PDB file of N, CA and C in Angstrom:
ATOM      1  N   MET D 229    -267.487-181.462  11.363  1.00 47.00           N
ATOM      2  CA  MET D 229    -266.110-181.595   9.894  1.00 47.00           C
ATOM      3  C   MET D 229    -265.201-182.827  10.629  1.00 47.00           C
ATOM      4  N   SER D 230    -264.588-183.710   9.906  1.00 45.00           N
ATOM      5  CA  SER D 230    -264.271-185.141  11.105  1.00 45.00           C
ATOM      6  C   SER D 230    -262.912-185.005  10.903  1.00 45.00           C
ATOM      7  N   ASP D 231    -261.815-185.391  12.173  1.00 49.00           N
ATOM      8  CA  ASP D 231    -260.439-185.767  12.162  1.00 49.00           C
ATOM      9  C   ASP D 231    -260.121-186.659  12.025  1.00 49.00           C
ATOM     10  N   ASP D 232    -260.890-187.880  11.149  1.00 48.00           N
ATOM     11  CA  ASP D 232    -260.167-189.165  10.064  1.00 48.00           C
ATOM     12  C   ASP D 232    -259.132-188.377   9.276  1.00 48.00           C
ATOM     13  N   LEU D 233    -258.117-188.886   9.218  1.00 45.00           N
ATOM     14  CA  LEU D 233    -256.661-188.847   7.341  1.00 45.00           C
ATOM     15  C   LEU D 233    -257.859-189.825   6.661  1.00 45.00           C
ATOM     16  N   PRO D 234    -256.831-188.775   5.294  1.00 45.00           N
ATOM     17  CA  PRO D 234    -257.912-189.330   3.906  1.00 45.00           C
ATOM     18  C   PRO D 234    -256.707-191.058   4.313  1.00 45.00           C
ATOM     19  N   GLY D 235    -257.919-192.002   4.326  1.00 46.00           N
ATOM     20  CA  GLY D 235    -257.319-192.820   3.327  1.00 46.00           C
ATOM     21  C   GLY D 235    -257.673-194.520   5.242  1.00 46.00           C
ATOM     22  N   ASP D 236    -258.016-193.248   6.600  1.00 46.00           N
ATOM     23  CA  ASP D 236    -257.536-193.843   7.712  1.00 46.00           C
ATOM     24  C   ASP D 236    -259.692-194.016   7.749  1.00 46.00           C
ATOM     25  N   ASP D 237    -260.435-195.282   6.889  1.00 48.00           N
ATOM     26  CA  ASP D 237    -261.542-195.901   7.331  1.00 48.00           C
ATOM     27  C   ASP D 237    -261.194-196.117   8.053  1.00 48.00           C
ATOM     28  N   THR D 238    -262.260-196.067   9.418  1.00 46.00           N
ATOM     29  CA  THR D 238    -262.675-196.407  10.768  1.00 46.00           C
ATOM     30  C   THR D 238    -264.632-196.737  10.469  1.00 46.00           C
ATOM     31  N   SER D 239    -265.043-196.921   9.270  1.00 44.00           N
ATOM     32  CA  SER D 239    -266.461-197.182   9.467  1.00 44.00           C
ATOM     33  C   SER D 239    -266.568-197.865   9.541  1.00 44.00           C
ATOM     34  N   ALA D 240    -267.774-198.575   9.777  1.00 45.00           N
ATOM     35  CA  ALA D 240    -268.205-200.120  10.007  1.00 45.00           C
ATOM     36  C   ALA D 240    -268.444-201.129   9.121  1.00 45.00           C
ATOM     37  N   ASP D 241    -268.001-200.585   7.722  1.00 45.00           N
ATOM     38  CA  ASP D 241    -267.896-201.479   6.547  1.00 45.00           C
ATOM     39  C   ASP D 241    -266.686-202.661   7.051  1.00 45.00           C
ATOM     40  N   ALA D 242    -265.509-201.332   7.496  1.00 44.00           N
ATOM     41  CA  ALA D 242    -264.665-201.260   7.646  1.00 44.00           C
ATOM     42  C   ALA D 242    -263.601-202.273   8.356  1.00 44.00           C
ATOM     43  N   THR D 243    -264.706-202.701   9.728  1.00 42.00           N
ATOM     44  CA  THR D 243    -264.427-202.810  10.844  1.00 42.00           C
ATOM     45  C   THR D 243    -265.922-203.831  11.418  1.00 42.00           C
ATOM     46  N   SER D 244    -265.567-204.296  10.013  1.00 43.00           N
ATOM     47  CA  SER D 244    -267.236-204.934  10.544  1.00 43.00           C
ATOM     48  C   SER D 244    -267.014-206.703  11.206  1.00 43.00           C
ATOM     49  N   THR D 245    -265.978-206.878  10.982  1.00 49.00           N
ATOM     50  CA  THR D 245    -265.057-208.166  11.355  1.00 49.00           C
ATOM     51  C   THR D 245    -265.285-207.262  13.223  1.00 49.00           C
ATOM     52  N   ALA D 246    -265.125-206.496  13.816  1.00 47.00           N
ATOM     53  CA  ALA D 246    -264.612-206.562  14.866  1.00 47.00           C
ATOM     54  C   ALA D 246    -265.937-207.103  15.736  1.00 47.00           C
ATOM     55  N   ARG D 247    -266.034-207.472  16.873  1.00 54.00           N
ATOM     56  CA  ARG D 247    -266.495-207.313  18.266  1.00 54.00           C
ATOM     57  C   ARG D 247    -267.176-206.578  19.069  1.00 54.00           C
ATOM     58  N   ALA D 248    -268.038-206.580  19.939  1.00 55.00           N
ATOM     59  CA  ALA D 248    -268.200-205.205  21.050  1.00 55.00           C
ATOM     60  C   ALA D 248    -267.449-205.916  21.790  1.00 55.00           C
ATOM     61  N   GLY D 249    -266.821-204.972  22.974  1.00 56.00           N
ATOM     62  CA  GLY D 249    -265.387-204.900  23.423  1.00 56.00           C
ATOM     63  C   GLY D 249    -263.978-205.360  22.800  1.00 56.00           C
ATOM     64  N   ASP D 250    -263.639-205.691  21.228  1.00 55.00           N
ATOM     65  CA  ASP D 250    -262.763-205.740  21.032  1.00 55.00           C
ATOM     66  C   ASP D 250    -261.945-204.110  21.127  1.00 55.00           C
ATOM     67  N   SER D 251    -260.321-205.113  21.094  1.00 52.00           N
ATOM     68  CA  SER D 251    -259.600-203.395  21.119  1.00 52.00           C
ATOM     69  C   SER D 251    -260.232-203.215  18.963  1.00 52.00           C
ATOM     70  N   PRO D 252    -258.440-201.828  18.701  1.00 48.00           N
ATOM     71  CA  PRO D 252    -258.362-202.167  17.805  1.00 48.00           C
ATOM     72  C   PRO D 252    -257.549-202.752  16.712  1.00 48.00           C
ATOM     73  N   ALA D 253    -256.531-202.868  17.877  1.00 51.00           N
ATOM     74  CA  ALA D 253    -255.854-204.126  17.178  1.00 51.00           C
ATOM     75  C   ALA D 253    -256.224-205.985  16.633  1.00 51.00           C
ATOM     76  N   ASP D 254    -257.446-205.835  18.076  1.00 55.00           N
ATOM     77  CA  ASP D 254    -258.322-206.967  17.877  1.00 55.00           C
ATOM     78  C   ASP D 254    -258.685-207.420  16.146  1.00 55.00           C
ATOM     79  N   ALA D 255    -259.216-206.163  15.096  1.00 50.00           N
ATOM     80  CA  ALA D 255    -260.153-206.054  14.162  1.00 50.00           C
ATOM     81  C   ALA D 255    -259.075-205.624  13.355  1.00 50.00           C
ATOM     82  N   SER D 256    -257.720-205.564  13.724  1.00 52.00           N
ATOM     83  CA  SER D 256    -256.392-205.661  12.907  1.00 52.00           C
ATOM     84  C   SER D 256    -256.155-206.878  12.675  1.00 52.00           C
ATOM     85  N   ALA D 257    -256.104-207.301  13.545  1.00 53.00           N
ATOM     86  CA  ALA D 257    -255.162-209.061  13.577  1.00 53.00           C
ATOM     87  C   ALA D 257    -256.300-209.735  12.042  1.00 53.00           C
ATOM     88  N   ASP D 258    -258.073-209.586  12.532  1.00 57.00           N
ATOM     89  CA  ASP D 258    -258.811-210.081  11.719  1.00 57.00           C
ATOM     90  C   ASP D 258    -258.492-209.821  10.065  1.00 57.00           C
ATOM     91  N   ARG D 259    -257.871-208.250  10.073  1.00 63.00           N
ATOM     92  CA  ARG D 259    -257.780-208.689   8.402  1.00 63.00           C
ATOM     93  C   ARG D 259    -255.978-208.241   8.453  1.00 63.00           C
ATOM     94  N   ASP D 260    -254.771-208.216   9.097  1.00 73.00           N
ATOM     95  CA  ASP D 260    -253.250-208.797   8.831  1.00 73.00           C
ATOM     96  C   ASP D 260    -253.129-210.257   9.484  1.00 73.00           C
ATOM     97  N   GLY D 261    -253.969-211.010   9.858  1.00 87.00           N
ATOM     98  CA  GLY D 261    -253.994-212.050  10.529  1.00 87.00           C
ATOM     99  C   GLY D 261    -252.320-212.817   9.190  1.00 87.00           C
ATOM    100  N   PRO D 262    -252.376-213.306   7.882  1.00 91.00           N
ATOM    101  CA  PRO D 262    -251.510-213.954   7.789  1.00 91.00           C
ATOM    102  C   PRO D 262    -250.225-213.706   7.377  1.00 91.00           C
ATOM    103  N   ALA D 263    -250.355-211.658   6.899  1.00 91.00           N
ATOM    104  CA  ALA D 263    -248.700-211.398   7.599  1.00 91.00           C
ATOM    105  C   ALA D 263    -248.393-211.119   8.488  1.00 91.00           C
ATOM    106  N   VAL D 264    -248.856-210.943   9.401  1.00 92.00           N
ATOM    107  CA  VAL D 264    -248.601-211.398  11.060  1.00 92.00           C
ATOM    108  C   VAL D 264    -247.526-212.548  11.515  1.00 92.00           C
ATOM    109  N   ASP D 265    -248.729-213.414  11.000  1.00 92.00           N
ATOM    110  CA  ASP D 265    -248.868-215.199  11.465  1.00 92.00           C
ATOM    111  C   ASP D 265    -247.498-214.882  10.532  1.00 92.00           C
ATOM    112  N   ASP D 266    -247.058-214.751   9.362  1.00 93.00           N
ATOM    113  CA  ASP D 266    -246.061-215.135   8.564  1.00 93.00           C
ATOM    114  C   ASP D 266    -244.379-214.339   9.584  1.00 93.00           C
ATOM    115  N   LEU D 267    -244.747-212.909   9.672  1.00 89.00           N
ATOM    116  CA  LEU D 267    -244.048-212.179  10.866  1.00 89.00           C
ATOM    117  C   LEU D 267    -243.331-213.689  11.727  1.00 89.00           C
ATOM    118  N   CYS D 268    -244.543-213.945  12.572  1.00 90.00           N
ATOM    119  CA  CYS D 268    -244.241-213.988  13.903  1.00 90.00           C
ATOM    120  C   CYS D 268    -243.078-215.303  13.566  1.00 90.00           C
ATOM    121  N   ARG D 269    -243.238-216.457  12.831  1.00 92.00           N
ATOM    122  CA  ARG D 269    -243.003-217.535  12.005  1.00 92.00           C
ATOM    123  C   ARG D 269    -241.733-216.737  11.866  1.00 92.00           C
ATOM    124  N   PHE D 270    -241.672-215.978  11.013  1.00 91.00           N
ATOM    125  CA  PHE D 270    -239.640-215.505  10.335  1.00 91.00           C
ATOM    126  C   PHE D 270    -238.794-215.129  12.381  1.00 91.00           C
ATOM    127  N   ILE D 271    -239.790-214.276  12.620  1.00 88.00           N
ATOM    128  CA  ILE D 271    -238.946-214.345  13.893  1.00 88.00           C
ATOM    129  C   ILE D 271    -238.668-215.362  15.099  1.00 88.00           C
ATOM    130  N   GLU D 272    -239.589-216.417  15.658  1.00 90.00           N
ATOM    131  CA  GLU D 272    -240.262-217.859  15.643  1.00 90.00           C
ATOM    132  C   GLU D 272    -238.466-218.914  15.004  1.00 90.00           C
ATOM    133  N   ALA D 273    -238.089-219.006  14.260  1.00 91.00           N
ATOM    134  CA  ALA D 273    -237.003-219.459  13.602  1.00 91.00           C
ATOM    135  C   ALA D 273    -236.065-218.234  13.404  1.00 91.00           C
ATOM    136  N   SER D 274    -235.872-217.221  13.573  1.00 88.00           N
ATOM    137  CA  SER D 274    -234.339-216.042  13.506  1.00 88.00           C
ATOM    138  C   SER D 274    -234.124-215.866  15.127  1.00 88.00           C
ATOM    139  N   PRO D 275    -233.827-216.716  15.659  1.00 87.00           N
ATOM    140  CA  PRO D 275    -233.313-216.398  17.094  1.00 87.00           C
ATOM    141  C   PRO D 275    -231.804-215.380  17.311  1.00 87.00           C
ATOM    142  N   SER D 276    -231.258-215.922  16.123  1.00 87.00           N
ATOM    143  CA  SER D 276    -230.256-215.037  16.208  1.00 87.00           C
ATOM    144  C   SER D 276    -229.292-214.149  14.116  1.00 87.00           C
ATOM    145  N   PRO D 277    -228.147-213.092  14.554  1.00 88.00           N
ATOM    146  CA  PRO D 277    -228.791-213.085  13.106  1.00 88.00           C
ATOM    147  C   PRO D 277    -228.424-213.997  12.699  1.00 88.00           C
ATOM    148  N   TYR D 278    -227.242-214.652  12.878  1.00 90.00           N
ATOM    149  CA  TYR D 278    -226.931-216.127  11.630  1.00 90.00           C
ATOM    150  C   TYR D 278    -228.444-216.631  11.564  1.00 90.00           C
ATOM    151  N   HIS D 279    -229.582-217.236  12.202  1.00 90.00           N
ATOM    152  CA  HIS D 279    -231.510-217.633  11.523  1.00 90.00           C
ATOM    153  C   HIS D 279    -231.371-216.682  10.879  1.00 90.00           C
ATOM    154  N   ALA D 280    -231.154-215.363  11.332  1.00 91.00           N
ATOM    155  CA  ALA D 280    -232.127-214.716  10.281  1.00 91.00           C
ATOM    156  C   ALA D 280    -232.297-214.419   9.064  1.00 91.00           C
ATOM    157  N   ALA D 281    -230.287-214.916   8.562  1.00 92.00           N
ATOM    158  CA  ALA D 281    -229.753-214.752   7.453  1.00 92.00           C
ATOM    159  C   ALA D 281    -229.944-216.203   6.780  1.00 92.00           C
ATOM    160  N   SER D 282    -230.774-217.594   7.327  1.00 94.00           N
ATOM    161  CA  SER D 282    -231.160-218.502   6.754  1.00 94.00           C
ATOM    162  C   SER D 282    -231.841-218.634   6.972  1.00 94.00           C
ATOM    163  N   GLU D 283    -233.428-218.744   7.350  1.00 94.00           N
ATOM    164  CA  GLU D 283    -234.433-218.476   7.103  1.00 94.00           C
ATOM    165  C   GLU D 283    -234.703-216.995   6.040  1.00 94.00           C
ATOM    166  N   ALA D 284    -234.437-216.487   5.600  1.00 94.00           N
ATOM    167  CA  ALA D 284    -234.281-214.964   4.356  1.00 94.00           C
ATOM    168  C   ALA D 284    -233.982-215.968   3.291  1.00 94.00           C
ATOM    169  N   THR D 285    -233.038-216.823   3.766  1.00 95.00           N
ATOM    170  CA  THR D 285    -232.219-217.974   2.358  1.00 95.00           C
ATOM    171  C   THR D 285    -233.366-218.302   1.992  1.00 95.00           C
ATOM    172  N   ARG D 286    -233.531-219.443   2.443  1.00 97.00           N
ATOM    173  CA  ARG D 286    -234.284-220.688   2.922  1.00 97.00           C
ATOM    174  C   ARG D 286    -235.843-219.634   2.094  1.00 97.00           C
ATOM    175  N   ARG D 287    -236.725-219.253   3.023  1.00 96.00           N
ATOM    176  CA  ARG D 287    -237.865-218.125   1.485  1.00 96.00           C
ATOM    177  C   ARG D 287    -237.595-217.616   0.579  1.00 96.00           C
ATOM    178  N   LEU D 288    -236.531-217.178   0.063  1.00 95.00           N
ATOM    179  CA  LEU D 288    -235.770-216.864  -0.907  1.00 95.00           C
ATOM    180  C   LEU D 288    -235.409-218.205  -1.997  1.00 95.00           C
ATOM    181  N   THR D 289    -235.053-219.293  -1.977  1.00 96.00           N
ATOM    182  CA  THR D 289    -234.421-220.096  -2.174  1.00 96.00           C
ATOM    183  C   THR D 289    -236.101-220.719  -2.820  1.00 96.00           C
ATOM    184  N   ASP D 290    -237.099-220.681  -1.797  1.00 97.00           N
ATOM    185  CA  ASP D 290    -238.801-221.378  -1.403  1.00 97.00           C
ATOM    186  C   ASP D 290    -239.370-220.423  -3.137  1.00 97.00           C
ATOM    187  N   ALA D 291    -238.761-220.069  -3.127  1.00 94.00           N
ATOM    188  CA  ALA D 291    -238.966-218.672  -3.539  1.00 94.00           C
ATOM    189  C   ALA D 291    -238.812-218.565  -5.407  1.00 94.00           C
ATOM    190  N   GLY D 292    -237.793-219.488  -6.031  1.00 94.00           N
ATOM    191  CA  GLY D 292    -237.080-220.410  -6.337  1.00 94.00           C
ATOM    192  C   GLY D 292    -235.994-219.034  -7.024  1.00 94.00           C
ATOM    193  N   PHE D 293    -235.026-218.448  -5.706  1.00 94.00           N
ATOM    194  CA  PHE D 293    -234.163-217.870  -6.058  1.00 94.00           C
ATOM    195  C   PHE D 293    -233.119-219.549  -6.155  1.00 94.00           C
ATOM    196  N   THR D 294    -231.845-219.169  -6.478  1.00 94.00           N
ATOM    197  CA  THR D 294    -230.498-219.845  -7.096  1.00 94.00           C
ATOM    198  C   THR D 294    -229.881-219.986  -6.160  1.00 94.00           C
ATOM    199  N   GLU D 295    -229.549-220.507  -4.663  1.00 95.00           N
ATOM    200  CA  GLU D 295    -228.395-220.252  -3.668  1.00 95.00           C
ATOM    201  C   GLU D 295    -226.799-219.907  -4.772  1.00 95.00           C
ATOM    202  N   LEU D 296    -225.902-218.520  -4.931  1.00 94.00           N
ATOM    203  CA  LEU D 296    -224.827-218.444  -4.623  1.00 94.00           C
ATOM    204  C   LEU D 296    -223.809-218.750  -3.756  1.00 94.00           C
ATOM    205  N   SER D 297    -222.296-219.399  -3.573  1.00 91.00           N
ATOM    206  CA  SER D 297    -221.162-219.827  -2.349  1.00 91.00           C
ATOM    207  C   SER D 297    -220.514-218.478  -2.737  1.00 91.00           C
ATOM    208  N   LEU D 298    -219.741-218.173  -1.917  1.00 89.00           N
ATOM    209  CA  LEU D 298    -219.177-216.793  -1.988  1.00 89.00           C
ATOM    210  C   LEU D 298    -218.160-217.139  -2.946  1.00 89.00           C
ATOM    211  N   GLY D 299    -217.579-216.215  -3.756  1.00 90.00           N
ATOM    212  CA  GLY D 299    -216.382-216.736  -5.308  1.00 90.00           C
ATOM    213  C   GLY D 299    -217.257-217.422  -5.932  1.00 90.00           C
ATOM    214  N   GLU D 300    -218.157-217.554  -6.467  1.00 92.00           N
ATOM    215  CA  GLU D 300    -219.478-218.372  -7.110  1.00 92.00           C
ATOM    216  C   GLU D 300    -219.253-217.184  -8.355  1.00 92.00           C
ATOM    217  N   ALA D 301    -219.303-217.433  -9.550  1.00 90.00           N
ATOM    218  CA  ALA D 301    -219.657-216.579 -10.853  1.00 90.00           C
ATOM    219  C   ALA D 301    -221.064-216.603 -10.561  1.00 90.00           C
ATOM    220  N   ILE D 302    -221.649-215.574 -11.097  1.00 84.00           N
ATOM    221  CA  ILE D 302    -222.604-214.820 -11.368  1.00 84.00           C
ATOM    222  C   ILE D 302    -223.705-214.991 -12.300  1.00 84.00           C
ATOM    223  N   PRO D 303    -224.535-216.014 -12.315  1.00 85.00           N
ATOM    224  CA  PRO D 303    -225.356-216.257 -14.060  1.00 85.00           C
ATOM    225  C   PRO D 303    -225.416-214.112 -14.826  1.00 85.00           C
ATOM    226  N   ALA D 304    -225.473-214.643 -15.414  1.00 79.00           N
ATOM    227  CA  ALA D 304    -225.864-213.045 -16.628  1.00 79.00           C
ATOM    228  C   ALA D 304    -227.699-212.727 -16.013  1.00 79.00           C
ATOM    229  N   GLU D 305    -228.699-214.130 -16.025  1.00 83.00           N
ATOM    230  CA  GLU D 305    -229.808-213.846 -15.290  1.00 83.00           C
ATOM    231  C   GLU D 305    -230.209-215.222 -14.274  1.00 83.00           C
ATOM    232  N   GLY D 306    -231.397-214.607 -13.780  1.00 87.00           N
ATOM    233  CA  GLY D 306    -232.167-215.435 -13.351  1.00 87.00           C
ATOM    234  C   GLY D 306    -232.428-214.701 -11.347  1.00 87.00           C
ATOM    235  N   ASP D 307    -232.927-215.711 -10.651  1.00 91.00           N
ATOM    236  CA  ASP D 307    -233.010-214.964  -9.606  1.00 91.00           C
ATOM    237  C   ASP D 307    -231.978-215.527  -8.493  1.00 91.00           C
ATOM    238  N   VAL D 308    -231.696-214.498  -7.679  1.00 92.00           N
ATOM    239  CA  VAL D 308    -229.741-215.409  -7.800  1.00 92.00           C
ATOM    240  C   VAL D 308    -230.295-214.669  -5.861  1.00 92.00           C
ATOM    241  N   VAL D 309    -229.243-215.511  -4.871  1.00 93.00           N
ATOM    242  CA  VAL D 309    -229.273-214.700  -3.149  1.00 93.00           C
ATOM    243  C   VAL D 309    -228.406-215.863  -2.671  1.00 93.00           C
ATOM    244  N   LEU D 310    -227.633-214.971  -2.245  1.00 91.00           N
ATOM    245  CA  LEU D 310    -225.446-215.375  -1.440  1.00 91.00           C
ATOM    246  C   LEU D 310    -226.037-215.024   0.494  1.00 91.00           C
ATOM    247  N   ARG D 311    -225.214-215.780   0.909  1.00 92.00           N
ATOM    248  CA  ARG D 311    -226.080-215.715   2.237  1.00 92.00           C
ATOM    249  C   ARG D 311    -224.691-216.212   2.285  1.00 92.00           C
ATOM    250  N   HIS D 312    -223.852-215.253   3.422  1.00 90.00           N
ATOM    251  CA  HIS D 312    -222.257-215.664   4.233  1.00 90.00           C
ATOM    252  C   HIS D 312    -222.930-214.895   6.057  1.00 90.00           C
ATOM    253  N   GLU D 313    -222.856-216.516   7.012  1.00 86.00           N
ATOM    254  CA  GLU D 313    -223.266-216.111   8.459  1.00 86.00           C
ATOM    255  C   GLU D 313    -224.698-215.596   8.586  1.00 86.00           C
ATOM    256  N   GLY D 314    -224.064-214.078   9.170  1.00 87.00           N
ATOM    257  CA  GLY D 314    -226.066-212.625   8.727  1.00 87.00           C
ATOM    258  C   GLY D 314    -226.007-212.382   7.616  1.00 87.00           C
ATOM    259  N   PHE D 315    -225.286-212.612   6.914  1.00 88.00           N
ATOM    260  CA  PHE D 315    -225.093-211.239   5.269  1.00 88.00           C
ATOM    261  C   PHE D 315    -226.212-212.407   4.593  1.00 88.00           C
ATOM    262  N   VAL D 316    -227.585-211.486   3.456  1.00 92.00           N
ATOM    263  CA  VAL D 316    -227.671-211.962   2.860  1.00 92.00           C
ATOM    264  C   VAL D 316    -228.227-210.832   2.276  1.00 92.00           C
ATOM    265  N   LEU D 317    -227.530-211.208   0.712  1.00 91.00           N
ATOM    266  CA  LEU D 317    -227.716-210.481  -0.575  1.00 91.00           C
ATOM    267  C   LEU D 317    -228.656-211.313  -1.589  1.00 91.00           C
ATOM    268  N   ALA D 318    -229.812-210.470  -1.979  1.00 92.00           N
ATOM    269  CA  ALA D 318    -230.318-211.299  -3.385  1.00 92.00           C
ATOM    270  C   ALA D 318    -230.988-210.023  -4.198  1.00 92.00           C
ATOM    271  N   TRP D 319    -230.867-211.038  -5.543  1.00 88.00           N
ATOM    272  CA  TRP D 319    -231.827-209.764  -7.194  1.00 88.00           C
ATOM    273  C   TRP D 319    -231.283-210.195  -7.722  1.00 88.00           C
ATOM    274  N   SER D 320    -232.315-209.560  -8.633  1.00 85.00           N
ATOM    275  CA  SER D 320    -233.137-210.741  -9.919  1.00 85.00           C
ATOM    276  C   SER D 320    -232.180-209.376 -11.129  1.00 85.00           C
ATOM    277  N   ARG D 321    -232.121-210.455 -12.119  1.00 79.00           N
ATOM    278  CA  ARG D 321    -231.038-210.086 -13.781  1.00 79.00           C
ATOM    279  C   ARG D 321    -232.099-210.857 -14.252  1.00 79.00           C
ATOM    280  N   ARG D 322    -233.518-209.730 -15.286  1.00 73.00           N
ATOM    281  CA  ARG D 322    -233.721-210.707 -16.532  1.00 73.00           C
ATOM    282  C   ARG D 322    -234.170-209.363 -17.607  1.00 73.00           C
ATOM    283  N   GLY D 323    -233.397-210.589 -18.229  1.00 68.00           N
ATOM    284  CA  GLY D 323    -233.286-210.076 -20.014  1.00 68.00           C
ATOM    285  C   GLY D 323    -232.707-208.524 -19.407  1.00 68.00           C
ATOM    286  N   GLN D 324    -233.448-207.610 -20.652  1.00 71.00           N
ATOM    287  CA  GLN D 324    -232.825-206.003 -20.496  1.00 71.00           C
ATOM    288  C   GLN D 324    -232.476-205.782 -19.516  1.00 71.00           C
ATOM    289  N   ALA D 325    -232.651-204.108 -19.763  1.00 70.00           N
ATOM    290  CA  ALA D 325    -232.581-203.170 -18.214  1.00 70.00           C
ATOM    291  C   ALA D 325    -233.405-203.347 -18.351  1.00 70.00           C
ATOM    292  N   PRO D 326    -234.355-202.160 -17.030  1.00 70.00           N
ATOM    293  CA  PRO D 326    -235.364-201.898 -16.564  1.00 70.00           C
ATOM    294  C   PRO D 326    -235.293-200.617 -17.194  1.00 70.00           C
ATOM    295  N   ALA D 327    -236.758-199.919 -17.481  1.00 77.00           N
ATOM    296  CA  ALA D 327    -237.142-198.876 -17.695  1.00 77.00           C
ATOM    297  C   ALA D 327    -236.651-198.079 -16.239  1.00 77.00           C
ATOM    298  N   THR D 328    -237.572-198.427 -15.421  1.00 74.00           N
ATOM    299  CA  THR D 328    -237.339-198.130 -14.488  1.00 74.00           C
ATOM    300  C   THR D 328    -235.648-197.965 -13.794  1.00 74.00           C
ATOM    301  N   PRO D 329    -235.526-197.132 -12.886  1.00 73.00           N
ATOM    302  CA  PRO D 329    -234.418-196.940 -11.606  1.00 73.00           C
ATOM    303  C   PRO D 329    -234.121-198.529 -11.162  1.00 73.00           C
ATOM    304  N   MET D 330    -233.108-199.253 -10.583  1.00 74.00           N
ATOM    305  CA  MET D 330    -232.890-200.486 -10.127  1.00 74.00           C
ATOM    306  C   MET D 330    -233.588-199.574  -8.359  1.00 74.00           C
ATOM    307  N   ARG D 331    -234.237-200.557  -7.616  1.00 74.00           N
ATOM    308  CA  ARG D 331    -234.434-200.049  -6.252  1.00 74.00           C
ATOM    309  C   ARG D 331    -233.458-201.432  -5.709  1.00 74.00           C
ATOM    310  N   LEU D 332    -233.232-200.718  -4.203  1.00 76.00           N
ATOM    311  CA  LEU D 332    -232.124-201.525  -3.098  1.00 76.00           C
ATOM    312  C   LEU D 332    -233.033-201.000  -1.906  1.00 76.00           C
ATOM    313  N   VAL D 333    -233.136-202.022  -0.926  1.00 81.00           N
ATOM    314  CA  VAL D 333    -233.325-202.201   0.000  1.00 81.00           C
ATOM    315  C   VAL D 333    -232.902-203.143   0.965  1.00 81.00           C
ATOM    316  N   GLY D 334    -232.624-202.222   2.339  1.00 81.00           N
ATOM    317  CA  GLY D 334    -231.581-203.259   3.690  1.00 81.00           C
ATOM    318  C   GLY D 334    -232.630-203.807   4.675  1.00 81.00           C
ATOM    319  N   ALA D 335    -232.183-204.209   4.860  1.00 82.00           N
ATOM    320  CA  ALA D 335    -232.617-204.326   6.771  1.00 82.00           C
ATOM    321  C   ALA D 335    -231.509-204.454   7.109  1.00 82.00           C
ATOM    322  N   HIS D 336    -231.597-205.050   8.734  1.00 80.00           N
ATOM    323  CA  HIS D 336    -230.296-205.146   9.626  1.00 80.00           C
ATOM    324  C   HIS D 336    -231.141-206.803  10.160  1.00 80.00           C
ATOM    325  N   THR D 337    -229.754-207.376  10.105  1.00 79.00           N
ATOM    326  CA  THR D 337    -230.585-208.891  10.662  1.00 79.00           C
ATOM    327  C   THR D 337    -229.590-208.984  12.562  1.00 79.00           C
ATOM    328  N   ASP D 338    -228.744-207.847  12.430  1.00 75.00           N
ATOM    329  CA  ASP D 338    -228.680-208.101  14.309  1.00 75.00           C
ATOM    330  C   ASP D 338    -228.842-206.779  14.769  1.00 75.00           C
ATOM    331  N   SER D 339    -229.791-206.290  14.645  1.00 65.00           N
ATOM    332  CA  SER D 339    -230.639-205.149  15.894  1.00 65.00           C
ATOM    333  C   SER D 339    -232.353-205.195  15.282  1.00 65.00           C
ATOM    334  N   PRO D 340    -232.779-205.318  16.072  1.00 61.00           N
ATOM    335  CA  PRO D 340    -233.166-205.816  17.430  1.00 61.00           C
ATOM    336  C   PRO D 340    -232.277-207.148  17.163  1.00 61.00           C
ATOM    337  N   ASN D 341    -230.998-207.481  18.229  1.00 68.00           N
ATOM    338  CA  ASN D 341    -230.998-208.819  18.242  1.00 68.00           C
ATOM    339  C   ASN D 341    -232.043-209.698  19.095  1.00 68.00           C
ATOM    340  N   LEU D 342    -233.206-210.181  18.143  1.00 59.00           N
ATOM    341  CA  LEU D 342    -234.121-211.292  19.297  1.00 59.00           C
ATOM    342  C   LEU D 342    -233.765-212.997  19.662  1.00 59.00           C
ATOM    343  N   ARG D 343    -232.712-213.016  19.794  1.00 59.00           N
ATOM    344  CA  ARG D 343    -232.207-214.934  20.793  1.00 59.00           C
ATOM    345  C   ARG D 343    -232.787-213.249  22.668  1.00 59.00           C
TER     346      ARG D 343
END
């Protein structure tokens, strides 16, 4: 009987990019490199809550979101981002109400403070 968890594939096929002497983290880095690299770039660009909000807003506008100013009218449809100091709020409004409930995601830009 194996102690492996369901979905925990540590077979030779799953770690075929690992070399002798590599740690599991090294093998994971081979698979997750782009995501890890992107996270490192985000952290590097975000030494303070203000910078984290600015970088998140930049990434959202690069993805097609429209940045609004505080007090500006909210359009009936579209992808929108609102930033003020270390605060970011982004949402997408497209056509009819979705058949599934709204999903909200929250995060802190002040903890941990990466300065």
